[in-house]
Tab-separated table of C-alpha atoms in Angstrom:
chain	number	residue	atom	x	y	z
T	237	MET	CA	23.775	-8.339	-31.400
T	238	THR	CA	25.336	-5.949	-33.830
T	239	THR	CA	28.692	-5.850	-35.472
T	240	SER	CA	30.471	-2.543	-34.999
T	241	PRO	CA	33.967	-1.202	-34.471
T	242	ARG	CA	35.248	-0.914	-30.926
T	243	PRO	CA	34.469	2.477	-29.474
T	244	GLY	CA	37.466	4.799	-29.627
T	245	LYS	CA	39.492	2.522	-31.902
T	246	ASN	CA	39.378	2.627	-35.635
T	247	THR	CA	41.101	-0.658	-36.335
T	248	GLY	CA	38.935	-1.640	-39.219
T	249	HIS	CA	38.199	-4.941	-37.495
T	250	PRO	CA	34.554	-5.363	-36.395
T	251	THR	CA	33.655	-6.581	-32.908
T	252	THR	CA	30.438	-7.992	-31.573
T	253	GLU	CA	28.708	-6.009	-28.822
T	254	LYS	CA	25.274	-6.240	-27.248
T	255	THR	CA	22.812	-3.431	-27.685
T	256	SER	CA	19.774	-2.890	-25.533
T	257	PRO	CA	16.430	-3.254	-27.218
T	258	GLU	CA	14.489	-0.041	-27.688
T	259	PRO	CA	12.104	0.542	-24.746
T	260	ARG	CA	8.430	-0.123	-25.439
T	261	TRP	CA	7.300	3.471	-24.927
T	262	LEU	CA	3.714	4.129	-23.972
T	263	THR	CA	1.391	5.203	-26.733
T	264	ALA	CA	-0.410	8.524	-26.302
T	265	HIS	CA	-3.529	6.631	-25.210
T	266	GLU	CA	-1.573	4.478	-22.734
T	267	GLN	CA	0.143	7.594	-21.368
T	268	ARG	CA	-3.237	9.299	-20.781
T	269	LEU	CA	-4.597	6.147	-19.141
T	270	TRP	CA	-1.500	5.751	-16.919
T	271	ARG	CA	-1.646	9.357	-15.772
T	272	SER	CA	-5.385	9.083	-15.195
T	273	TRP	CA	-4.803	5.951	-13.073
T	274	LEU	CA	-2.158	7.757	-11.006
T	275	THR	CA	-4.364	10.817	-10.550
T	276	ALA	CA	-7.334	8.680	-9.493
T	277	THR	CA	-5.442	6.453	-7.047
T	278	LYS	CA	-3.361	9.243	-5.522
T	279	GLY	CA	-6.369	11.550	-5.374
T	280	LEU	CA	-8.543	8.905	-3.745
T	281	GLN	CA	-5.881	8.139	-1.122
T	282	SER	CA	-5.324	11.834	-0.451
T	283	THR	CA	-9.032	12.652	-0.193
T	284	LEU	CA	-9.769	9.680	2.056
T	285	GLY	CA	-6.752	10.519	4.222
T	286	SER	CA	-7.795	14.160	4.571
T	287	ASP	CA	-11.392	13.215	5.353
T	288	LEU	CA	-10.237	10.710	7.966
T	289	ILE	CA	-7.817	13.003	9.753
T	290	ASN	CA	-10.274	15.926	9.696
T	291	GLU	CA	-13.141	13.844	11.070
T	292	SER	CA	-11.313	11.592	13.523
T	293	GLY	CA	-7.746	12.804	14.025
T	294	LEU	CA	-6.486	9.428	12.766
T	295	SER	CA	-4.095	9.165	9.840
T	296	MET	CA	-4.567	6.512	7.167
T	297	PRO	CA	-1.605	4.540	8.599
T	298	ASP	CA	-3.181	4.747	12.090
T	299	TYR	CA	-6.479	3.527	10.695
T	300	GLU	CA	-4.843	0.683	8.771
T	301	VAL	CA	-3.059	-0.619	11.884
T	302	LEU	CA	-6.197	-0.289	14.016
T	303	VAL	CA	-8.316	-2.143	11.443
T	304	VAL	CA	-5.828	-5.020	11.213
T	305	LEU	CA	-5.682	-5.301	15.007
T	306	SER	CA	-9.471	-5.050	15.363
T	307	GLU	CA	-9.835	-8.023	13.005
T	308	ALA	CA	-7.107	-10.125	14.670
T	309	PRO	CA	-7.902	-12.801	17.251
T	310	ASP	CA	-8.036	-11.136	20.679
T	311	GLU	CA	-7.295	-7.845	18.866
T	312	THR	CA	-3.599	-8.789	19.060
T	313	SER	CA	-0.948	-9.483	16.446
T	314	ARG	CA	2.763	-10.178	16.322
T	315	VAL	CA	4.679	-7.223	14.912
T	316	SER	CA	6.038	-9.453	12.130
T	317	ALA	CA	2.511	-10.500	11.095
T	318	LEU	CA	1.338	-6.893	11.261
T	319	ALA	CA	4.213	-5.880	8.965
T	320	ASP	CA	3.209	-8.597	6.495
T	321	LEU	CA	-0.471	-7.621	6.587
T	322	THR	CA	0.209	-3.917	6.089
T	323	GLY	CA	3.047	-4.424	3.602
T	324	TRP	CA	5.247	-2.069	5.609
T	325	GLU	CA	8.946	-2.365	6.339
T	326	ARG	CA	9.586	-3.420	9.936
T	327	SER	CA	11.429	-0.183	10.758
T	328	ARG	CA	8.586	2.002	9.454
T	329	LEU	CA	6.056	-0.047	11.404
T	330	SER	CA	8.132	0.085	14.581
T	331	HIS	CA	8.379	3.881	14.432
T	332	HIS	CA	4.682	4.237	13.704
T	333	LEU	CA	3.722	1.867	16.519
T	334	GLY	CA	5.827	3.983	18.883
T	335	ARG	CA	3.829	7.067	17.933
T	336	MET	CA	0.545	5.178	18.298
T	337	GLU	CA	1.618	3.822	21.679
T	338	LYS	CA	2.326	7.352	22.943
T	339	ARG	CA	-1.251	8.238	21.972
T	340	LYS	CA	-2.455	5.118	23.833
T	341	LEU	CA	-4.035	3.597	20.709
T	342	ILE	CA	-2.039	0.373	20.978
T	343	GLN	CA	0.063	-1.482	23.525
T	344	ARG	CA	3.238	-3.463	22.825
T	345	ARG	CA	4.613	-6.277	24.941
T	346	CYS	CA	7.025	-9.182	24.658
T	347	CYS	CA	5.686	-12.374	23.178
T	348	PRO	CA	5.502	-15.024	25.942
T	349	GLU	CA	6.309	-17.873	23.504
T	350	ASP	CA	9.261	-16.095	21.918
T	351	ALA	CA	11.151	-13.435	23.874
T	352	ARG	CA	12.491	-11.963	20.619
T	353	GLY	CA	8.979	-11.413	19.289
T	354	GLN	CA	6.666	-8.577	20.164
T	355	LEU	CA	2.875	-8.472	20.379
T	356	VAL	CA	0.727	-5.450	19.591
T	357	SER	CA	-2.800	-5.084	20.954
T	358	LEU	CA	-5.596	-2.571	20.691
T	359	THR	CA	-6.163	-0.539	23.823
T	360	ASP	CA	-9.581	0.633	24.949
T	361	THR	CA	-8.727	4.017	23.433
T	362	GLY	CA	-7.713	2.437	20.109
T	363	ARG	CA	-10.856	0.305	20.035
T	364	GLU	CA	-13.040	3.351	20.700
T	365	ARG	CA	-11.248	5.442	18.049
T	366	ILE	CA	-11.698	2.797	15.342
T	367	ARG	CA	-15.386	2.397	16.240
T	368	GLU	CA	-15.910	6.161	16.100
T	369	SER	CA	-14.006	6.694	12.848
T	370	ALA	CA	-15.143	3.659	10.823
T	371	PRO	CA	-18.633	4.931	9.856
T	372	GLY	CA	-17.287	8.214	8.464
T	373	HIS	CA	-14.432	6.503	6.665
T	374	VAL	CA	-16.734	3.909	5.107
T	375	ALA	CA	-19.106	6.703	4.016
T	376	ALA	CA	-16.179	8.511	2.351
T	377	VAL	CA	-15.047	5.328	0.558
T	378	ARG	CA	-18.607	4.795	-0.630
T	379	ARG	CA	-19.004	8.448	-1.712
T	380	HIS	CA	-15.706	8.664	-3.635
T	381	LEU	CA	-15.517	5.135	-5.087
T	382	PHE	CA	-18.587	2.917	-4.991
T	383	ASP	CA	-21.269	5.566	-5.535
T	384	VAL	CA	-19.576	6.923	-8.669
T	385	LEU	CA	-19.390	3.504	-10.361
T	386	ASP	CA	-22.208	1.296	-11.623
T	387	ALA	CA	-22.346	-2.499	-11.288
T	388	ASP	CA	-20.546	-3.066	-14.608
T	389	ASP	CA	-17.791	-0.614	-13.628
T	390	LEU	CA	-17.326	-2.382	-10.289
T	391	ALA	CA	-17.121	-5.800	-11.958
T	392	ALA	CA	-14.538	-4.448	-14.423
T	393	LEU	CA	-12.567	-2.771	-11.629
T	394	GLU	CA	-12.500	-6.028	-9.654
T	395	ARG	CA	-11.298	-7.963	-12.699
T	396	ILE	CA	-8.683	-5.337	-13.614
T	397	THR	CA	-7.265	-4.887	-10.121
T	398	GLY	CA	-7.175	-8.663	-9.690
T	399	ARG	CA	-5.068	-9.002	-12.824
T	400	ILE	CA	-2.736	-6.214	-11.775
T	401	ILE	CA	-2.296	-7.619	-8.274
T	402	GLY	CA	-1.721	-11.083	-9.735
T	403	SER	CA	1.094	-9.747	-11.919
T	404	LEU	CA	2.983	-8.194	-9.013
T	405	PRO	CA	5.802	-10.051	-7.222
T	406	ASP	CA	4.696	-11.589	-3.917
T	407	GLN	CA	1.081	-10.532	-4.513
T	408	GLY	CA	-0.394	-13.130	-6.849
């Protein structure tokens, strides 16, 4: 707190007002590291997404949904659980599922235990597309991430990302 005159009034009587603390600006080194992190993560996502769509016709969001469903019991998930697992807003997921359903990658139906709920399942087409695209996608992940790092780098990356994830709301 500081003591200062009221703004706009020169009464000669001091008042007490709160001031915000100065932001903790990034140092030059931190700024370079932050921008490098952004470039690496955005570039990796972009490269993997381009590789995937060029090789399989699937987008990264398509692939993410198909992977989650392929790992679910009976290759089926409630929409609410799928939203939680992907970290997507329900409206975004609903729109994307509609597009995937038109391409016959997934099928939606009412949940028999809860008429308000909806189930999403892989179709034969979706199952085939994930099987066809997974080897190329895994090769791209390996080529652009794991093959460029040594064992010490990977251990450090695991430790660092674990700390970052642990510091995020609803992640740790």
